[in-house]
PDB file of C-alpha atoms in Angstrom:
ATOM      1  CA  MET A 998      39.746 245.178 119.689  1.00 54.00           C
ATOM      2  CA  PRO A 999      43.288 243.486 120.884  1.00 67.00           C
ATOM      3  CA  GLU A1000      44.104 240.204 118.972  1.00 84.00           C
ATOM      4  CA  ILE A1001      46.379 237.281 119.764  1.00 88.00           C
ATOM      5  CA  SER A1002      47.585 236.351 117.292  1.00 90.00           C
ATOM      6  CA  ARG A1003      48.727 232.771 117.265  1.00 91.00           C
ATOM      7  CA  GLU A1004      52.218 232.542 117.233  1.00 93.00           C
ATOM      8  CA  GLU A1005      51.393 234.770 119.912  1.00 93.00           C
ATOM      9  CA  VAL A1006      50.339 231.688 121.667  1.00 93.00           C
ATOM     10  CA  ALA A1007      52.277 229.496 120.552  1.00 94.00           C
ATOM     11  CA  HIS A1008      55.609 231.793 122.442  1.00 95.00           C
ATOM     12  CA  LEU A1009      52.732 231.723 125.169  1.00 93.00           C
ATOM     13  CA  ALA A1010      52.390 228.766 125.517  1.00 94.00           C
ATOM     14  CA  THR A1011      56.138 227.849 125.030  1.00 95.00           C
ATOM     15  CA  LEU A1012      56.900 229.763 127.775  1.00 95.00           C
ATOM     16  CA  ALA A1013      54.968 228.857 130.111  1.00 95.00           C
ATOM     17  CA  ARG A1014      56.562 224.985 128.974  1.00 95.00           C
ATOM     18  CA  ILE A1015      52.444 224.071 127.336  1.00 94.00           C
ATOM     19  CA  ASP A1016      52.525 221.966 124.092  1.00 94.00           C
ATOM     20  CA  LEU A1017      50.111 222.937 121.753  1.00 93.00           C
ATOM     21  CA  SER A1018      48.711 220.872 118.856  1.00 94.00           C
ATOM     22  CA  ASP A1019      47.958 223.011 115.922  1.00 93.00           C
ATOM     23  CA  ALA A1020      44.802 221.960 116.089  1.00 94.00           C
ATOM     24  CA  GLU A1021      44.389 223.844 119.970  1.00 94.00           C
ATOM     25  CA  LEU A1022      46.824 227.107 118.841  1.00 93.00           C
ATOM     26  CA  ASP A1023      44.272 227.614 116.218  1.00 92.00           C
ATOM     27  CA  HIS A1024      41.311 227.222 119.102  1.00 93.00           C
ATOM     28  CA  LEU A1025      42.656 229.265 120.722  1.00 93.00           C
ATOM     29  CA  ALA A1026      43.963 232.462 119.853  1.00 92.00           C
ATOM     30  CA  PRO A1027      40.209 233.932 119.071  1.00 92.00           C
ATOM     31  CA  GLN A1028      39.341 232.692 123.061  1.00 93.00           C
ATOM     32  CA  LEU A1029      42.493 235.012 123.770  1.00 92.00           C
ATOM     33  CA  SER A1030      41.331 237.084 121.410  1.00 90.00           C
ATOM     34  CA  VAL A1031      37.983 237.347 122.639  1.00 91.00           C
ATOM     35  CA  ILE A1032      38.991 237.137 126.872  1.00 91.00           C
ATOM     36  CA  LEU A1033      41.662 240.149 126.312  1.00 88.00           C
ATOM     37  CA  GLU A1034      38.834 242.371 124.261  1.00 88.00           C
ATOM     38  CA  SER A1035      36.693 241.515 127.009  1.00 87.00           C
ATOM     39  CA  VAL A1036      39.454 242.829 129.636  1.00 83.00           C
ATOM     40  CA  ALA A1037      39.812 246.575 127.438  1.00 82.00           C
ATOM     41  CA  SER A1038      36.292 247.311 127.226  1.00 83.00           C
ATOM     42  CA  ILE A1039      36.611 247.374 131.412  1.00 78.00           C
ATOM     43  CA  THR A1040      38.582 250.793 131.046  1.00 73.00           C
ATOM     44  CA  GLY A1041      35.672 252.657 129.543  1.00 73.00           C
ATOM     45  CA  VAL A1042      33.243 252.138 131.572  1.00 75.00           C
ATOM     46  CA  ALA A1043      34.578 254.105 134.599  1.00 67.00           C
ATOM     47  CA  GLY A1044      34.796 257.740 134.249  1.00 72.00           C
ATOM     48  CA  ASP A1045      37.036 259.909 135.325  1.00 76.00           C
ATOM     49  CA  ASP A1046      35.493 261.382 137.810  1.00 79.00           C
ATOM     50  CA  VAL A1047      35.229 257.855 138.770  1.00 74.00           C
ATOM     51  CA  PRO A1048      38.467 256.285 141.613  1.00 76.00           C
ATOM     52  CA  PRO A1049      39.236 253.377 142.200  1.00 75.00           C
ATOM     53  CA  THR A1050      38.018 250.840 143.882  1.00 78.00           C
ATOM     54  CA  SER A1051      38.638 247.158 145.199  1.00 80.00           C
ATOM     55  CA  HIS A1052      35.272 246.736 146.291  1.00 83.00           C
ATOM     56  CA  ALA A1053      31.445 248.163 145.592  1.00 81.00           C
ATOM     57  CA  ILE A1054      30.476 249.186 148.559  1.00 84.00           C
ATOM     58  CA  PRO A1055      33.352 251.086 151.662  1.00 82.00           C
ATOM     59  CA  LEU A1056      34.355 248.204 154.252  1.00 81.00           C
ATOM     60  CA  THR A1057      33.599 249.040 158.219  1.00 83.00           C
ATOM     61  CA  ASN A1058      36.143 247.705 160.885  1.00 81.00           C
ATOM     62  CA  VAL A1059      33.772 244.842 162.022  1.00 79.00           C
ATOM     63  CA  PHE A1060      35.994 244.042 164.961  1.00 86.00           C
ATOM     64  CA  ARG A1061      35.472 244.222 168.944  1.00 84.00           C
ATOM     65  CA  GLU A1062      37.341 246.898 170.885  1.00 87.00           C
ATOM     66  CA  ASP A1063      40.483 244.538 172.820  1.00 88.00           C
ATOM     67  CA  VAL A1064      39.254 244.446 176.524  1.00 92.00           C
ATOM     68  CA  VAL A1065      41.478 242.291 179.181  1.00 94.00           C
ATOM     69  CA  VAL A1066      39.636 240.236 181.493  1.00 93.00           C
ATOM     70  CA  PRO A1067      40.878 238.251 183.984  1.00 94.00           C
ATOM     71  CA  GLY A1068      42.199 234.406 183.065  1.00 94.00           C
ATOM     72  CA  LEU A1069      41.814 231.391 184.301  1.00 94.00           C
ATOM     73  CA  THR A1070      43.652 230.112 187.390  1.00 92.00           C
ATOM     74  CA  ALA A1071      45.186 226.918 186.893  1.00 91.00           C
ATOM     75  CA  GLU A1072      42.784 224.468 189.128  1.00 91.00           C
ATOM     76  CA  GLU A1073      39.982 226.280 186.894  1.00 94.00           C
ATOM     77  CA  ALA A1074      42.047 224.669 183.864  1.00 93.00           C
ATOM     78  CA  LEU A1075      42.555 221.820 184.682  1.00 94.00           C
ATOM     79  CA  SER A1076      39.334 220.920 186.367  1.00 93.00           C
ATOM     80  CA  GLY A1077      38.089 218.993 183.094  1.00 91.00           C
ATOM     81  CA  ALA A1078      41.170 217.339 182.191  1.00 92.00           C
ATOM     82  CA  PRO A1079      40.906 213.857 182.798  1.00 92.00           C
ATOM     83  CA  ALA A1080      44.693 213.394 184.024  1.00 92.00           C
ATOM     84  CA  VAL A1081      46.988 216.258 185.717  1.00 92.00           C
ATOM     85  CA  GLU A1082      50.835 216.427 187.248  1.00 91.00           C
ATOM     86  CA  ASP A1083      52.713 218.907 188.252  1.00 91.00           C
ATOM     87  CA  GLN A1084      49.227 221.382 187.217  1.00 89.00           C
ATOM     88  CA  ARG A1085      49.827 220.669 183.938  1.00 92.00           C
ATOM     89  CA  PHE A1086      47.422 218.498 181.689  1.00 92.00           C
ATOM     90  CA  SER A1087      49.194 215.100 181.507  1.00 91.00           C
ATOM     91  CA  VAL A1088      48.764 212.911 178.598  1.00 89.00           C
ATOM     92  CA  PRO A1089      50.341 209.597 177.121  1.00 86.00           C
ATOM     93  CA  ARG A1090      53.828 210.016 175.364  1.00 81.00           C
ATOM     94  CA  ILE A1091      53.645 209.372 171.418  1.00 82.00           C
ATOM     95  CA  LEU A1092      57.422 209.089 170.623  1.00 75.00           C
ATOM     96  CA  GLY A1093      59.744 206.150 172.528  1.00 68.00           C
ATOM     97  CA  GLU A1094      60.942 206.518 175.761  1.00 63.00           C
ATOM     98  CA  GLU A1095      63.311 208.688 174.960  1.00 61.00           C
ATOM     99  CA  ALA A1096      63.412 212.029 176.699  1.00 54.00           C
TER     100      ALA A1096
END
């Protein structure tokens, strides 16, 4: 069982720039040991015949095929615009009068 000592917790807290009190160190050391034990137990679950995977079930590509279709003409794209100028959307200036 992996054990983490109070001194190791204090060292990690120093590296992380976390100021822990003596009571917090005493409280965290056993909790971190339990976490390390839980993580270490995972190595014993899978046998040599089980390949490592990132997902429990295989993933498949769900994207559709890329199909080229004609786009909108300028007139079609601008047909619902409230204001048009030189075949472009016309919007109010939000900056000053500078160009």
